[in-house]
XYZ file of C-alpha atoms in Angstrom:
432
model
C -0.034 -0.033 0.073
C 1.651 3.416 1.301
C 5.269 2.084 1.106
C 5.460 1.719 -3.027
C 6.695 5.177 -4.241
C 4.795 6.748 -6.865
C 6.910 5.068 -9.338
C 5.643 1.704 -8.136
C 9.184 0.920 -6.806
C 10.185 -0.334 -3.118
C 13.039 2.098 -2.772
C 14.136 5.520 -4.227
C 17.487 5.079 -3.455
C 19.806 1.710 -3.026
C 23.606 2.471 -1.741
C 25.528 -0.669 -3.593
C 29.010 -1.056 -2.293
C 27.483 -0.013 1.019
C 30.233 -1.940 3.072
C 33.266 -0.779 0.842
C 35.546 1.700 2.419
C 33.939 4.784 0.952
C 30.120 3.041 0.786
C 30.193 3.354 4.491
C 30.615 7.045 4.637
C 27.619 7.447 1.539
C 25.564 5.305 4.044
C 25.942 7.591 6.985
C 25.688 10.670 4.571
C 22.022 8.898 3.091
C 21.106 8.117 6.905
C 21.933 11.759 7.494
C 19.742 13.622 4.577
C 16.757 10.987 5.477
C 16.277 12.377 9.087
C 17.141 15.913 8.187
C 13.475 16.502 7.349
C 14.708 18.618 4.217
C 13.349 15.944 1.677
C 9.475 16.385 0.584
C 8.480 12.933 2.014
C 10.225 9.687 4.110
C 13.257 8.720 2.163
C 12.739 4.809 1.515
C 16.225 3.425 0.839
C 18.271 0.335 1.173
C 21.885 -0.953 0.960
C 23.273 -3.573 -1.048
C 26.399 -5.707 -1.107
C 27.509 -9.178 -0.726
C 27.553 -9.829 2.695
C 24.211 -9.278 5.223
C 26.785 -9.349 7.988
C 28.900 -6.545 6.605
C 25.870 -4.260 5.458
C 23.991 -4.881 8.813
C 27.453 -3.556 10.936
C 27.662 -0.594 8.566
C 23.876 0.198 9.145
C 24.810 0.048 12.867
C 27.796 1.953 12.927
C 25.995 4.623 10.810
C 23.087 4.744 13.372
C 25.771 5.282 16.185
C 27.316 7.952 14.250
C 23.998 9.776 14.154
C 23.555 9.186 17.957
C 20.473 7.146 17.046
C 19.747 3.644 18.456
C 19.002 1.999 15.296
C 18.522 2.951 11.527
C 16.449 -0.707 11.785
C 13.420 -1.832 9.804
C 12.831 1.055 7.698
C 16.347 0.307 5.499
C 16.045 -2.459 3.428
C 19.290 -4.989 3.010
C 19.776 -6.322 -0.396
C 22.023 -9.017 -1.183
C 23.990 -8.967 -4.596
C 27.503 -9.236 -6.180
C 28.779 -7.124 -9.293
C 29.824 -10.651 -10.714
C 26.415 -11.609 -10.730
C 24.005 -9.704 -13.384
C 20.570 -11.472 -12.177
C 21.266 -10.103 -8.942
C 22.009 -6.546 -10.051
C 19.081 -6.580 -12.315
C 16.797 -7.349 -8.975
C 18.242 -4.607 -7.435
C 17.822 -2.243 -9.989
C 14.295 -3.202 -10.529
C 13.203 -2.076 -6.960
C 14.498 1.197 -6.776
C 14.600 4.631 -8.904
C 18.134 5.514 -8.267
C 21.343 3.638 -7.681
C 24.369 4.997 -5.858
C 27.108 3.110 -7.005
C 30.131 3.218 -4.638
C 32.011 -0.089 -6.260
C 35.644 1.026 -7.579
C 37.504 1.053 -9.565
C 34.770 1.419 -12.303
C 37.257 0.328 -14.876
C 36.756 -3.113 -13.493
C 33.464 -3.027 -12.068
C 31.596 0.096 -13.154
C 29.799 -1.559 -15.891
C 27.590 -4.431 -14.941
C 26.159 -1.648 -12.485
C 25.197 0.631 -15.326
C 23.970 -2.017 -17.568
C 21.651 -3.309 -15.061
C 20.095 0.013 -14.080
C 19.864 1.285 -17.384
C 18.265 -2.425 -18.637
C 15.661 -2.024 -15.767
C 14.667 1.352 -15.641
C 16.716 2.675 -12.868
C 18.797 6.039 -12.646
C 22.436 5.629 -11.502
C 25.015 7.943 -9.938
C 28.666 6.777 -9.218
C 31.903 8.876 -7.590
C 34.219 7.940 -10.375
C 37.134 9.941 -11.641
C 38.000 7.696 -14.465
C 37.457 9.711 -17.762
C 37.878 6.276 -19.408
C 35.062 4.486 -17.814
C 32.737 8.252 -17.903
C 33.290 8.408 -21.286
C 32.967 4.840 -22.082
C 29.425 4.819 -20.624
C 28.233 7.484 -22.290
C 29.572 5.770 -25.889
C 27.755 2.547 -24.786
C 24.384 3.588 -23.144
C 23.568 7.321 -23.825
C 20.979 6.313 -26.369
C 19.507 3.586 -24.274
C 19.153 5.647 -21.133
C 17.515 8.395 -23.356
C 15.164 5.523 -24.547
C 14.479 4.363 -20.875
C 13.965 7.891 -19.355
C 16.975 7.042 -16.629
C 19.806 9.299 -15.863
C 23.306 7.918 -15.465
C 25.654 10.831 -14.015
C 29.270 9.737 -13.102
C 31.942 11.600 -11.354
C 29.382 12.822 -8.536
C 32.163 13.034 -5.698
C 34.981 15.162 -5.352
C 35.781 14.523 -8.631
C 34.145 16.417 -10.368
C 31.269 18.353 -8.551
C 33.419 20.907 -7.151
C 34.837 21.968 -10.394
C 32.105 21.580 -12.524
C 29.699 23.329 -10.639
C 32.148 25.459 -9.558
C 32.700 26.617 -13.334
C 28.639 27.255 -13.744
C 28.689 29.229 -10.285
C 31.161 31.505 -11.493
C 29.512 31.741 -14.992
C 26.056 32.732 -13.438
C 27.973 35.382 -10.713
C 29.691 37.251 -13.574
C 27.589 40.031 -15.125
C 28.359 39.548 -18.484
C 29.656 36.528 -20.299
C 32.252 34.282 -18.795
C 34.861 32.737 -21.229
C 37.639 31.241 -19.418
C 38.262 29.823 -15.883
C 41.163 28.667 -13.920
C 41.017 26.753 -10.629
C 43.597 25.989 -8.209
C 43.164 23.379 -5.438
C 44.675 23.360 -2.110
C 44.055 20.688 0.421
C 45.293 21.461 4.132
C 45.839 18.951 6.507
C 45.987 19.226 10.556
C 48.858 17.970 12.530
C 47.709 14.496 11.851
C 48.770 14.445 8.207
C 46.456 13.168 5.506
C 45.893 9.863 3.270
C 43.949 8.226 0.687
C 42.254 4.663 0.888
C 44.329 2.557 -1.662
C 41.267 2.115 -4.012
C 41.620 5.638 -5.409
C 45.299 4.781 -5.951
C 44.412 1.699 -8.254
C 41.998 3.939 -10.056
C 45.027 6.261 -10.974
C 47.770 3.648 -11.657
C 45.457 1.612 -14.124
C 43.828 5.081 -15.659
C 47.288 6.459 -16.304
C 48.612 2.869 -18.129
C 45.710 3.723 -20.392
C 45.894 6.982 -21.971
C 46.147 5.625 -25.681
C 42.717 3.869 -25.218
C 41.043 7.100 -24.001
C 42.094 8.619 -27.168
C 40.897 6.328 -29.249
C 37.407 6.066 -27.631
C 36.886 9.880 -27.985
C 37.786 9.279 -31.754
C 34.983 6.603 -31.899
C 32.573 9.019 -30.047
C 33.236 11.625 -32.295
C 32.562 14.726 -30.045
C 31.695 17.927 -31.764
C 34.695 20.530 -30.777
C 33.649 23.118 -28.619
C 34.262 26.515 -29.724
C 36.650 28.611 -28.545
C 34.882 32.011 -27.479
C 36.976 35.346 -26.171
C 40.521 35.281 -25.559
C 42.124 31.748 -25.569
C 43.445 30.283 -22.491
C 47.030 29.697 -22.231
C 47.925 26.151 -20.958
C 50.622 26.483 -18.368
C 53.746 24.524 -17.870
C 54.195 21.210 -15.623
C 55.309 23.015 -12.604
C 55.230 26.792 -12.185
C 55.333 29.289 -9.556
C 51.946 31.004 -8.484
C 52.095 34.468 -7.326
C 48.535 34.416 -6.016
C 49.333 31.503 -3.554
C 53.185 32.039 -3.405
C 53.870 28.219 -3.648
C 54.273 25.970 -6.590
C 51.445 24.522 -8.778
C 51.281 21.519 -11.432
C 48.244 20.832 -13.740
C 45.541 18.597 -11.495
C 45.578 15.239 -12.952
C 42.131 14.025 -12.342
C 38.888 13.997 -14.472
C 37.849 17.629 -13.734
C 38.918 18.852 -16.907
C 37.225 16.026 -19.061
C 34.249 16.341 -17.425
C 33.932 20.202 -17.330
C 34.583 19.913 -21.451
C 31.773 17.666 -21.483
C 29.424 19.869 -19.243
C 30.368 22.842 -21.588
C 29.833 21.167 -24.912
C 26.227 19.580 -23.644
C 25.052 23.012 -22.434
C 26.353 24.909 -25.538
C 25.072 22.405 -28.189
C 21.692 21.974 -26.629
C 21.105 25.163 -24.425
C 23.199 27.556 -26.652
C 24.952 28.725 -23.809
C 28.478 30.270 -24.254
C 30.998 27.549 -23.909
C 33.776 28.408 -21.065
C 37.484 27.321 -21.450
C 38.880 25.585 -18.215
C 42.049 24.661 -16.796
C 42.429 22.882 -13.771
C 45.839 23.031 -11.003
C 46.969 22.095 -7.753
C 48.827 23.644 -5.453
C 51.608 21.669 -3.970
C 53.547 24.266 -1.809
C 57.775 24.998 -1.698
C 60.316 23.762 -3.544
C 60.922 20.863 -1.267
C 57.573 19.276 -2.226
C 58.364 19.821 -6.106
C 61.404 17.906 -5.790
C 59.553 15.215 -3.617
C 56.851 15.222 -6.002
C 59.180 14.801 -9.459
C 60.917 11.776 -8.109
C 57.873 10.230 -7.362
C 56.269 10.905 -10.444
C 59.244 9.777 -12.491
C 59.398 6.518 -10.677
C 55.544 6.366 -11.175
C 55.676 6.837 -14.739
C 58.350 4.320 -15.396
C 56.538 1.777 -13.658
C 53.212 2.246 -14.658
C 53.928 1.391 -18.327
C 54.954 -2.088 -17.509
C 52.427 -4.920 -16.032
C 54.816 -6.040 -13.160
C 55.415 -2.275 -12.327
C 51.597 -1.902 -12.082
C 51.670 -4.729 -9.765
C 54.561 -3.455 -7.583
C 52.376 0.065 -7.393
C 49.106 -1.610 -6.549
C 50.774 -4.033 -3.918
C 52.640 -1.462 -2.090
C 50.653 1.930 -2.457
C 52.181 3.494 0.841
C 56.079 2.925 -0.227
C 55.474 4.572 -3.817
C 53.143 7.615 -2.707
C 55.458 8.478 0.261
C 52.556 7.568 2.308
C 49.886 9.335 1.229
C 47.974 6.231 -0.284
C 47.124 3.562 2.454
C 45.615 0.100 2.494
C 43.486 0.963 5.639
C 42.803 4.609 4.586
C 42.472 8.032 6.661
C 42.072 7.945 10.551
C 39.224 9.549 11.903
C 41.488 12.162 13.141
C 43.176 12.853 9.916
C 39.624 13.516 8.456
C 38.708 15.912 10.941
C 41.538 17.987 10.059
C 41.687 17.990 6.638
C 40.090 20.296 4.406
C 40.139 21.764 0.926
C 39.551 24.919 -1.336
C 39.105 25.109 -4.988
C 39.628 28.851 -5.938
C 38.008 29.821 -9.284
C 39.850 32.722 -11.602
C 37.402 33.890 -14.167
C 37.694 36.232 -17.285
C 35.124 37.442 -19.443
C 33.285 40.180 -21.495
C 30.636 42.922 -19.786
C 27.314 42.920 -21.176
C 27.165 44.233 -24.535
C 30.666 43.710 -25.145
C 31.177 41.102 -28.139
C 33.192 38.216 -26.724
C 34.222 37.466 -30.233
C 36.339 40.815 -30.475
C 38.839 42.422 -28.413
C 40.286 41.656 -24.900
C 38.570 40.153 -22.062
C 37.382 43.386 -19.582
C 35.874 41.898 -16.454
C 37.526 39.371 -13.878
C 35.623 37.271 -10.899
C 37.047 35.000 -8.314
C 34.938 32.404 -6.172
C 35.884 29.868 -4.485
C 34.531 26.296 -2.897
C 35.402 25.032 0.441
C 34.687 22.107 2.017
C 35.587 19.243 4.308
C 37.962 16.384 3.529
C 37.982 15.729 0.023
C 37.997 12.020 -0.254
C 35.593 10.532 2.383
C 33.606 13.553 3.889
C 33.173 15.762 0.780
C 32.608 13.175 -1.622
C 29.720 11.348 0.523
C 28.069 14.935 0.902
C 28.452 15.850 -3.164
C 27.109 12.021 -3.837
C 24.161 12.053 -1.617
C 23.152 15.915 -2.654
C 23.313 14.958 -6.141
C 21.093 12.214 -5.272
C 18.559 14.463 -3.641
C 18.301 16.708 -6.736
C 17.804 13.835 -8.468
C 14.937 12.846 -6.552
C 13.597 16.074 -5.688
C 14.436 18.692 -8.390
C 13.411 16.124 -11.274
C 11.412 18.874 -13.039
C 15.012 20.675 -13.510
C 16.928 17.891 -15.053
C 17.350 17.550 -18.551
C 14.273 16.794 -20.421
C 15.533 13.446 -21.926
C 17.345 10.710 -20.041
C 20.924 9.970 -21.075
C 24.389 9.606 -19.592
C 25.164 12.988 -18.196
C 28.286 14.887 -16.515
C 27.232 16.549 -13.182
C 27.106 19.866 -14.845
C 24.788 18.921 -17.487
C 22.600 17.107 -15.183
C 22.048 19.656 -12.596
C 22.765 23.041 -14.083
C 19.402 23.818 -13.515
C 18.624 22.058 -10.199
C 19.168 23.367 -6.414
C 22.407 21.414 -6.229
C 24.538 24.076 -5.196
C 21.844 25.506 -2.379
C 22.157 22.038 -1.171
C 25.682 21.669 -1.006
C 26.269 25.192 0.647
C 23.808 23.791 3.619
C 25.688 20.562 3.664
C 29.265 22.596 4.146
C 30.333 22.284 0.345
C 30.370 26.022 0.349
C 30.413 28.159 -2.941
C 31.047 31.849 -2.665
C 32.366 34.757 -4.531
C 35.532 36.192 -3.054
C 35.727 39.388 -5.808
C 34.545 40.849 -8.413
C 36.978 43.534 -9.910
C 35.042 46.370 -11.676
C 35.244 46.588 -15.575
């Protein structure tokens, strides 16, 4: 009776891979959203994975962290395995939306997308792997459109702050934004910070596979995105950054490729002026540069050979100088870590033709948030899910495989993130 949603499905949302390292934090964040009273109705949701014991343990931990006796009976527990297509299909049939936390996505992502699209469920993931994200676009975009479902990748720290940050900057500039550069600074407390080894594995296999990414893009045959306004200069491999008084390097993640897909969509579908984008990360003083160069050279030598990749994935701590660990960060490390992403935009004032002359307006905005990997990522993913469920009227008219900016540009996602501590703000708007 009253338990089944208007969609005729038992759950609005299922967290798949709920007992994994990242999954447990996503479960906690969903429980928080369900309890917040911000949603229009009660959220009916479930956790899914291979082991009932582990899933129950994750629900108990989440309840404890939220200071509740239990999440108990209202949360479903579904058993399924990424290697068993029938079990994935059974889960997808019961829900409007799957939050997929099972990575590396290049190995485990596609069966989940396939099951969702086939069975009429939308799907969100937190992959930072361009090859997976764009591969899913090639294979499932048309089918998802047919079925009226949304498949939205990179809804974690990769690449919601960047993708939505560019859109926020565009919306706050009086005039036409034509180019943006972002600089990421990650601060950690006295305990330092580290990242779970799953992310490291994704990086190892991603860098080993750059050639296939080129081939894939040829196959997709993307429409070129026109350059409007002054052309954005690409910076060197390492450069000193006056604004921050430290050295910066290009950001290796999926941000640039994701922003480009959003900008292409908004240009071709909604005739919006495309924004050029460059992404960088601040690494500190000269000492950090030297350390990073040695690590980088070693990494690039090893990643080319299968035995090298085996070494890299077997000993993440050694090869990343302690940055990546099999255990992941402690609570103390997470509490002491935060990020700031600063966006420097330029463009043309109202009435000024962006095809002519130099940019004459500037803007600086930022996105600030808690520890990127396991605090900001679950917040981003869950708020993306809430936007998909609650702001459905503002999504693109047609289903499909979308980047976050393309899917959410008209929704309340930025407001929702602001309320949960991933904060977007304007730092300065120089006069014309």
